[in-house]
PDB file of C-alpha atoms in Angstrom:
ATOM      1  CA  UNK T   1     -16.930  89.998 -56.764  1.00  0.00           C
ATOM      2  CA  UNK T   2     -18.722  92.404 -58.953  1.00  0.00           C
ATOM      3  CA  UNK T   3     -20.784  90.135 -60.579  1.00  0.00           C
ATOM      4  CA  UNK T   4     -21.898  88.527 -56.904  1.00  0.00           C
ATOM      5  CA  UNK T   5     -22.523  92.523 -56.121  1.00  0.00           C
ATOM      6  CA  UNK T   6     -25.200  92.740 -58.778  1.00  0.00           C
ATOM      7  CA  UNK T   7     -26.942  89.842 -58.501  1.00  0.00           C
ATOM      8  CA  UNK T   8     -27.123  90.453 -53.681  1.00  0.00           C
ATOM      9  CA  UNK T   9     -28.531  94.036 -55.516  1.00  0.00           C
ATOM     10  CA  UNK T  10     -31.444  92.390 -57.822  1.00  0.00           C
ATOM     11  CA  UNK T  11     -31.967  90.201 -54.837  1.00  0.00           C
ATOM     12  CA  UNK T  12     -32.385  92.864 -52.400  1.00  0.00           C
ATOM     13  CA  UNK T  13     -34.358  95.028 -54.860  1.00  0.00           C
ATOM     14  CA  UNK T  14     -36.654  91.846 -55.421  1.00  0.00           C
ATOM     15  CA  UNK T  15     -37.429  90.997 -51.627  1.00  0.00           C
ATOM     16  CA  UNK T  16     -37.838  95.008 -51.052  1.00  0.00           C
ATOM     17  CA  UNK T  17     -40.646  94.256 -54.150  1.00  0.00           C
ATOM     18  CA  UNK T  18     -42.053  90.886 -52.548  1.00  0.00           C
ATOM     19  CA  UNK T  19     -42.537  92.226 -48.569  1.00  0.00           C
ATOM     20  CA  UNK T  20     -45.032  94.282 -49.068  1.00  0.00           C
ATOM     21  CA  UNK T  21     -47.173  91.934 -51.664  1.00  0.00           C
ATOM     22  CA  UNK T  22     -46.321  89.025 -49.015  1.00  0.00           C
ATOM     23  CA  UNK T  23     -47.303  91.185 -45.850  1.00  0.00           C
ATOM     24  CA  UNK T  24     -50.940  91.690 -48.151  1.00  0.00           C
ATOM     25  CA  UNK T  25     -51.340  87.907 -48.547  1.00  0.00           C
ATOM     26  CA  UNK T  26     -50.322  87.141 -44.639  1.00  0.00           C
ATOM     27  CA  UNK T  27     -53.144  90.022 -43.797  1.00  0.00           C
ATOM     28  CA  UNK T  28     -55.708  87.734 -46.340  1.00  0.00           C
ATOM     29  CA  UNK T  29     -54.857  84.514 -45.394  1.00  0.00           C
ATOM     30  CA  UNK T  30     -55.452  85.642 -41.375  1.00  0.00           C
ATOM     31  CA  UNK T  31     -58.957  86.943 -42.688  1.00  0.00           C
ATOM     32  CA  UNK T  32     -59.956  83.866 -44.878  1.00  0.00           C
ATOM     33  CA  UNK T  33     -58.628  81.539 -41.204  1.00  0.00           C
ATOM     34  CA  UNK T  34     -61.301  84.062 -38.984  1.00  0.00           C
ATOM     35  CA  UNK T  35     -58.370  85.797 -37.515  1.00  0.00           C
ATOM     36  CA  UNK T  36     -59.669  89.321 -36.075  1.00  0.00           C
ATOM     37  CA  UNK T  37     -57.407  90.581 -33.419  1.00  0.00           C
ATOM     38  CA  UNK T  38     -60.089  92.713 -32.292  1.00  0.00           C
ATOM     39  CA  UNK T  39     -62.005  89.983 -31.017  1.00  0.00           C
ATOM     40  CA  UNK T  40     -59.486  87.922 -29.486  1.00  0.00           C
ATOM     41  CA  UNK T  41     -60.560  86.440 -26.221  1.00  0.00           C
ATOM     42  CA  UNK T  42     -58.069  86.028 -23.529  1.00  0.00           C
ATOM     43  CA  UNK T  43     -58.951  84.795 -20.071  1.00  0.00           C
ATOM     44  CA  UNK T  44     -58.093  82.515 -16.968  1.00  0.00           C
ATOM     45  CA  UNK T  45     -59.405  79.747 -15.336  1.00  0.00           C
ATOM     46  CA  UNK T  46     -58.395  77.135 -12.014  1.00  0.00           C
ATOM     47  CA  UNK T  47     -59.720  73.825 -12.075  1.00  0.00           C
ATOM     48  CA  UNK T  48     -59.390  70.866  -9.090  1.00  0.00           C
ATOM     49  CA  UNK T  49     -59.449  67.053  -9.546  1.00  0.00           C
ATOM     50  CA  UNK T  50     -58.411  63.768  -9.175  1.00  0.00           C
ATOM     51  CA  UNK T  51     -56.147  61.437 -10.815  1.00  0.00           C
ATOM     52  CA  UNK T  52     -53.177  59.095 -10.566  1.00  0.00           C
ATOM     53  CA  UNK T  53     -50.631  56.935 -12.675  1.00  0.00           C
ATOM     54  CA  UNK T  54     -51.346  53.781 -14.707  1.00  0.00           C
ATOM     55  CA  UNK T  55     -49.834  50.920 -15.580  1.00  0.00           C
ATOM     56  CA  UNK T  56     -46.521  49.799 -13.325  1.00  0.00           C
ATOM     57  CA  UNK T  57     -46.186  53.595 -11.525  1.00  0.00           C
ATOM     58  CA  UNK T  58     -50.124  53.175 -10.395  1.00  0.00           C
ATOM     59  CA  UNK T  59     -49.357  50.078  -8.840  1.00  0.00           C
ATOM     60  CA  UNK T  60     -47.388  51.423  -6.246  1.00  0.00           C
ATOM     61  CA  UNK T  61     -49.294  54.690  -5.914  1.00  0.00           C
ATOM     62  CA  UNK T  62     -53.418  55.398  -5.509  1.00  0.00           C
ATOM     63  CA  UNK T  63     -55.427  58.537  -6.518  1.00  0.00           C
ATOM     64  CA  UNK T  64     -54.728  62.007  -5.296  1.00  0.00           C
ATOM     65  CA  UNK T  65     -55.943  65.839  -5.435  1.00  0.00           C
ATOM     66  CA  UNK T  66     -55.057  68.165  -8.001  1.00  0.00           C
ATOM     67  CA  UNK T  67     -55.159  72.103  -8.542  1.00  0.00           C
ATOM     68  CA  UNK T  68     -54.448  73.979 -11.755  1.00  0.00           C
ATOM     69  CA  UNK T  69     -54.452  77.696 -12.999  1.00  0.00           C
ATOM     70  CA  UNK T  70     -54.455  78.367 -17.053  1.00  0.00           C
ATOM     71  CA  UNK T  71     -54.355  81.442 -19.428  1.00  0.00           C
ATOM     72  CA  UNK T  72     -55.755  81.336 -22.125  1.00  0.00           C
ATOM     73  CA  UNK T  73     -56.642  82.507 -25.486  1.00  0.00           C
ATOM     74  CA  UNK T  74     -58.921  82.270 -28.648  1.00  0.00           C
ATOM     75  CA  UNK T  75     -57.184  83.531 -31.332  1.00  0.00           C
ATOM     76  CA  UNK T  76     -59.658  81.603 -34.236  1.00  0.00           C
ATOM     77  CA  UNK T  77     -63.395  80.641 -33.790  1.00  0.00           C
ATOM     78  CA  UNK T  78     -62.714  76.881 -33.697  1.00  0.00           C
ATOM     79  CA  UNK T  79     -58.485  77.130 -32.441  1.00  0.00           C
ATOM     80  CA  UNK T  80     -57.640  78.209 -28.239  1.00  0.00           C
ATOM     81  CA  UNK T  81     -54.512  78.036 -26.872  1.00  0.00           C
ATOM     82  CA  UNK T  82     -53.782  77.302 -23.099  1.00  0.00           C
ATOM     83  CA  UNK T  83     -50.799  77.964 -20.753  1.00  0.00           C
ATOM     84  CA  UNK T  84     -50.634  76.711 -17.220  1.00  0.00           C
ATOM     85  CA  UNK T  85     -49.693  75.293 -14.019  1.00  0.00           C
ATOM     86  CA  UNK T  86     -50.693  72.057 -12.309  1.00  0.00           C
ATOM     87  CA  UNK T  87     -49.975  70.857  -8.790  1.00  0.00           C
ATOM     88  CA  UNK T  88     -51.094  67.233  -7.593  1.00  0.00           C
ATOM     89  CA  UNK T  89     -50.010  64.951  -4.747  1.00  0.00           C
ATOM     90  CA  UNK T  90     -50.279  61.562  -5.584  1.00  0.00           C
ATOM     91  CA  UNK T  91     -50.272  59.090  -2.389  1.00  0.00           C
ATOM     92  CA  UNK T  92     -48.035  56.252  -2.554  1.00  0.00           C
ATOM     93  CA  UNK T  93     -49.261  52.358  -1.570  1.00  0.00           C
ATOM     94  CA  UNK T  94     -46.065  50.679  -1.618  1.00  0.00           C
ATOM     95  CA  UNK T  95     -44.756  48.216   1.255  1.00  0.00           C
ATOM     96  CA  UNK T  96     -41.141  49.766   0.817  1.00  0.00           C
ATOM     97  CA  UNK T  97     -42.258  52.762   2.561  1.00  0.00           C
ATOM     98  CA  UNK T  98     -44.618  53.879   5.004  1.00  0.00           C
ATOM     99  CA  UNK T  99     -48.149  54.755   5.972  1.00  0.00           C
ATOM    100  CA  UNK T 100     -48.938  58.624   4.634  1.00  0.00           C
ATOM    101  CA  UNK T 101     -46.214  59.390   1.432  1.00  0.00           C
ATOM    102  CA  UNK T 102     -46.949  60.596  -1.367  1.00  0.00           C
ATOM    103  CA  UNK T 103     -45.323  61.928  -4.610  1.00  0.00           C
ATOM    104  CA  UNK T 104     -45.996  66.273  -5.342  1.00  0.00           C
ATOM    105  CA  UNK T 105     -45.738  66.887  -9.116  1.00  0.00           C
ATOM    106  CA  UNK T 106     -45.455  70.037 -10.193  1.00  0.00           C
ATOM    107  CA  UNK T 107     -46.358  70.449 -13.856  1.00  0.00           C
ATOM    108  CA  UNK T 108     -46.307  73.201 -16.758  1.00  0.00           C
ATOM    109  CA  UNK T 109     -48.596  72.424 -19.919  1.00  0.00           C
ATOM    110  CA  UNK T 110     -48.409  74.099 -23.286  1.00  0.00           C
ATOM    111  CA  UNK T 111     -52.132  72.941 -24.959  1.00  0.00           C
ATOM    112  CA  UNK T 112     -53.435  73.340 -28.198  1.00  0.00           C
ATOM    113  CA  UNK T 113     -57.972  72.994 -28.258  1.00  0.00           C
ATOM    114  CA  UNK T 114     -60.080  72.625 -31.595  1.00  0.00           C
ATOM    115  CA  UNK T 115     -63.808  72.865 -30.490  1.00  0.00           C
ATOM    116  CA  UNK T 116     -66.614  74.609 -32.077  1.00  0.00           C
ATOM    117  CA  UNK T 117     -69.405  77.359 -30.282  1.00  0.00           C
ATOM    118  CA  UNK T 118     -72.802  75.391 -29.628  1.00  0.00           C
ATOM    119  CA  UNK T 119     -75.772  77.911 -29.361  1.00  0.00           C
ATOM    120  CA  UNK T 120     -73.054  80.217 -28.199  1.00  0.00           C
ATOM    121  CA  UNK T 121     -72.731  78.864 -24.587  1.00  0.00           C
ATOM    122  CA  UNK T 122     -71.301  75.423 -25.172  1.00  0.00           C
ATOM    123  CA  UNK T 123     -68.024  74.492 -26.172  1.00  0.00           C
ATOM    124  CA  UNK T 124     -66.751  70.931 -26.826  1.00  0.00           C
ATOM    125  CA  UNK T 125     -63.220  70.579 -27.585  1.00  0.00           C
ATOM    126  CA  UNK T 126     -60.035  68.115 -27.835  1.00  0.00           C
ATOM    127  CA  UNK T 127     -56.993  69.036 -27.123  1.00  0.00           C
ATOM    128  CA  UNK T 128     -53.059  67.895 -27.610  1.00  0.00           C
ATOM    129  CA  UNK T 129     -49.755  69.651 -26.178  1.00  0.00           C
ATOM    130  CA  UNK T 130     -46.798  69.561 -24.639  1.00  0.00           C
ATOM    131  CA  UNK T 131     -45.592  69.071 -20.679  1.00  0.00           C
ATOM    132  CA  UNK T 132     -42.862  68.737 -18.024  1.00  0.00           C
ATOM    133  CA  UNK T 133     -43.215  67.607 -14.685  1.00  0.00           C
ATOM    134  CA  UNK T 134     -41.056  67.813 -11.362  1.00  0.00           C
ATOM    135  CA  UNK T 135     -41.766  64.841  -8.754  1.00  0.00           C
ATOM    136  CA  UNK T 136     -41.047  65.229  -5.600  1.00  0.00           C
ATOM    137  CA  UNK T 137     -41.320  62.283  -2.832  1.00  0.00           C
ATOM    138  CA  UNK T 138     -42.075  63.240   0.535  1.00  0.00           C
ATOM    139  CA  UNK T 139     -39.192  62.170   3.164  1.00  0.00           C
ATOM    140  CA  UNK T 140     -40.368  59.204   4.295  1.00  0.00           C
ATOM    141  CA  UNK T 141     -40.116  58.278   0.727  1.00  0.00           C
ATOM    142  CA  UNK T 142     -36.925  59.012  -0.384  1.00  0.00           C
ATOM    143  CA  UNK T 143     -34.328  56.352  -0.799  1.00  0.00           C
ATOM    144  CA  UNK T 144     -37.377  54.028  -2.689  1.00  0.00           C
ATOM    145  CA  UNK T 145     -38.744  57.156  -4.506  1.00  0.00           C
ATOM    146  CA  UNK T 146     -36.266  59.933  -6.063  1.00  0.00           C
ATOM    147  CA  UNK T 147     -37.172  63.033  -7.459  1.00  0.00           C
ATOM    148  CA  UNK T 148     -37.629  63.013 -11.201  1.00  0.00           C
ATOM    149  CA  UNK T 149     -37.949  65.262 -14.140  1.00  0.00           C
ATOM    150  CA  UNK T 150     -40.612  63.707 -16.669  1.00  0.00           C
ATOM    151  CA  UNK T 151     -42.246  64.850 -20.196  1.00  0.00           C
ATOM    152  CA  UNK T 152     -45.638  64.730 -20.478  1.00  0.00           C
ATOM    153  CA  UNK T 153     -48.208  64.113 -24.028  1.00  0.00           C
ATOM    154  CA  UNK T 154     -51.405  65.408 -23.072  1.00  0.00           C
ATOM    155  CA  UNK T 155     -54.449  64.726 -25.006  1.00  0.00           C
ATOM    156  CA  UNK T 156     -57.486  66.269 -23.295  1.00  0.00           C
ATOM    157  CA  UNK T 157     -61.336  66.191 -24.211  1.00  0.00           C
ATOM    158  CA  UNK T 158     -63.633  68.577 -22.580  1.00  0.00           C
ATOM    159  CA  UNK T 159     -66.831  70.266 -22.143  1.00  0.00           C
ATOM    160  CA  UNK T 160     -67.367  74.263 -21.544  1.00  0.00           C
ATOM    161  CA  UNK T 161     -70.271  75.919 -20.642  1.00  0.00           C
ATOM    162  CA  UNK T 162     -70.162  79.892 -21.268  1.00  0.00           C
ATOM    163  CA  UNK T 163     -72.335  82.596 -19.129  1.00  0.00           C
ATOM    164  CA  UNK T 164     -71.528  86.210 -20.135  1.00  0.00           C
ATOM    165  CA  UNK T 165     -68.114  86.282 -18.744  1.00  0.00           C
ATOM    166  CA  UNK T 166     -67.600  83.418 -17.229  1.00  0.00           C
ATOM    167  CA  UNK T 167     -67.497  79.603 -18.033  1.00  0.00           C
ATOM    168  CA  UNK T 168     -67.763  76.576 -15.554  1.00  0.00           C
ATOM    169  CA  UNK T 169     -66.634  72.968 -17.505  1.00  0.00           C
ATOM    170  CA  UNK T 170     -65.063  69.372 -17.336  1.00  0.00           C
ATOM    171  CA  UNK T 171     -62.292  67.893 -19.028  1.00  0.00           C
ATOM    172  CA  UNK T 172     -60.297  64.660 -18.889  1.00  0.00           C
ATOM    173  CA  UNK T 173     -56.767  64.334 -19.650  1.00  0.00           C
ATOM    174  CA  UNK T 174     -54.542  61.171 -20.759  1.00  0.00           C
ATOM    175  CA  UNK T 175     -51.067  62.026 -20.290  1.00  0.00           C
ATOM    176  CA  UNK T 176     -48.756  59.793 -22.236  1.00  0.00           C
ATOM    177  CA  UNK T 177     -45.488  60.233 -19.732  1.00  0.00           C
ATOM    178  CA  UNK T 178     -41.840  59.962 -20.840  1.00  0.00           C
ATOM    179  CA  UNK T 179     -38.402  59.149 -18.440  1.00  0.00           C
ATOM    180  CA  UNK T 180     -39.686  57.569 -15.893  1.00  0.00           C
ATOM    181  CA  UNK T 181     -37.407  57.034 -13.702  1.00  0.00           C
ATOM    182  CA  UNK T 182     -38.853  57.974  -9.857  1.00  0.00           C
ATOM    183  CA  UNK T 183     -38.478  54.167  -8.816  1.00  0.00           C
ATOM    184  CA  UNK T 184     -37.907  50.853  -9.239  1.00  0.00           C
ATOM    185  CA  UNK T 185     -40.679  47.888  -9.677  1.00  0.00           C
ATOM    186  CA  UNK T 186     -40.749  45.770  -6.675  1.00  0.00           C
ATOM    187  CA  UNK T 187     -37.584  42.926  -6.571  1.00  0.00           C
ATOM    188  CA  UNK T 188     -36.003  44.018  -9.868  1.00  0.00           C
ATOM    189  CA  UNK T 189     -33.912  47.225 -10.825  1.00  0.00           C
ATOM    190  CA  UNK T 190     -36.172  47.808 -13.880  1.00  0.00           C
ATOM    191  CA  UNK T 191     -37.813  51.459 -13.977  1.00  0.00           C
ATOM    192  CA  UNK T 192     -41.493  51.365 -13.248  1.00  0.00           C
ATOM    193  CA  UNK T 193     -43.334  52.737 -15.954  1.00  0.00           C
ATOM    194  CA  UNK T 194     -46.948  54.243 -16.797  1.00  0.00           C
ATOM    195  CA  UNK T 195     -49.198  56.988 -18.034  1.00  0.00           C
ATOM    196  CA  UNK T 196     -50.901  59.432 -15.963  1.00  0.00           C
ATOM    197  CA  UNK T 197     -55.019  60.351 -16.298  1.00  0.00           C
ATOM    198  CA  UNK T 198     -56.724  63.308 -14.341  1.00  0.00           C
ATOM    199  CA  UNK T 199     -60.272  64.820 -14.616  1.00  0.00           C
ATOM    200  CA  UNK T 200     -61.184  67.712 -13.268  1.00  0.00           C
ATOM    201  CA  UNK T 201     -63.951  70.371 -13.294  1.00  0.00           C
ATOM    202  CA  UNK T 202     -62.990  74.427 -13.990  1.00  0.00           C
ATOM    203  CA  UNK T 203     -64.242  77.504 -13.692  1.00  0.00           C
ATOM    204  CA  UNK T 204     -63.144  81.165 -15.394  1.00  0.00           C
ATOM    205  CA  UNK T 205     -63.134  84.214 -16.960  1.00  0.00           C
ATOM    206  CA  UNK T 206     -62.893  85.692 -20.138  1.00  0.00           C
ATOM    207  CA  UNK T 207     -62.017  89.467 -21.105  1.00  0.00           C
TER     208      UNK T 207
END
């Protein structure tokens, strides 16, 4: 017991030695990376578009509105980070139900962007994150369509064009979709299955 005494004291001694020398190498590796927290940007943006499912899911269903709102941040020159929400209905155009349904999928993203400043007004970027979506048919759906919690893989490419404070862009998002399980295909009791892609066009601030 002694001897485990001494050596949790030369340990503690050492790591009281190391944080400060460690805390000095975090501070110069955020410098080296372009990390200046007095020039963070954070801002917000909504965006509206169109989109639908593909592959077995978008042939039962068409193309249908969306709207989004997104903070966001720019905590390195080339890295931003984006938060949001993103509501859609997406009609259905299956012969199991009627005229006038549609699915409403309510969605929150987590999104990493790499993109460099061109002639500091344009911005090109890619992006890849992390999402989960709640669908919701509309009555006259339900019994052929069931609600339905689904993970989403974005991978967006975009364009931004900055003006003082505010920015105006386009994007275009392939979401690779996970647990689908909202219906059935047509005359079997296998899960229909797809992706989903959206574009839309955005506007915001930044402060």
């Amino acid at each position: 017991m002694r001897r485990f005494s001494m050596t949790a004291g030369w340990v503690a001694a050492g790591v009281c030695i190391a944080g400060p020398a460690f805390a000095v190498d975090a501070t110069q590796v955020g410098r080296r990376s372009g990390y200046n927290e007095a020039t963070v940007e954070g801002g917000l943006d909504v965006r509206l578009g169109l989109g639908g499912f593909t592959g077995e899911l978008g042939d039962e269903t068409g193309v249908g509105p969306l709207f989004g709102i997104n903070a966001n941040a720019q905590p390195y020159p080339l890295i931003g980070v984006e938060a949001g929400y993103e509501g859609q209905r997406v009609p259905i155009d299956d012969g199991r139900v009627g005229d006038g349904e549609g699915v409403w999928r309510n969605n929150g993203t987590l999104l990493g962007k790499l993109g460099p400043v061109v002639n500091q007004k344009w911005r090109p970027f890619v992006g890849v994150g992390l999402g989960l979506s709640y669908l919701n048919p509309s009555d006259g759906a339900e019994g052929v369509y069931d609600n339905d919690w689904q993970t989403e893989l974005p991978i967006a490419a975009g364009l931004d064009y900055r003006f003082g404070n505010l920015f105006a862009g386009a994007r275009a998002t392939y979401r690779l979709v996970g647990g689908e399980e909202i219906v059935t295909v047509p005359g079997t009791d296998e899960d229909a299955k797809g992706s989903l892609f959206n574009g839309n066009i955005t506007v915001g601030g930044r402060f």
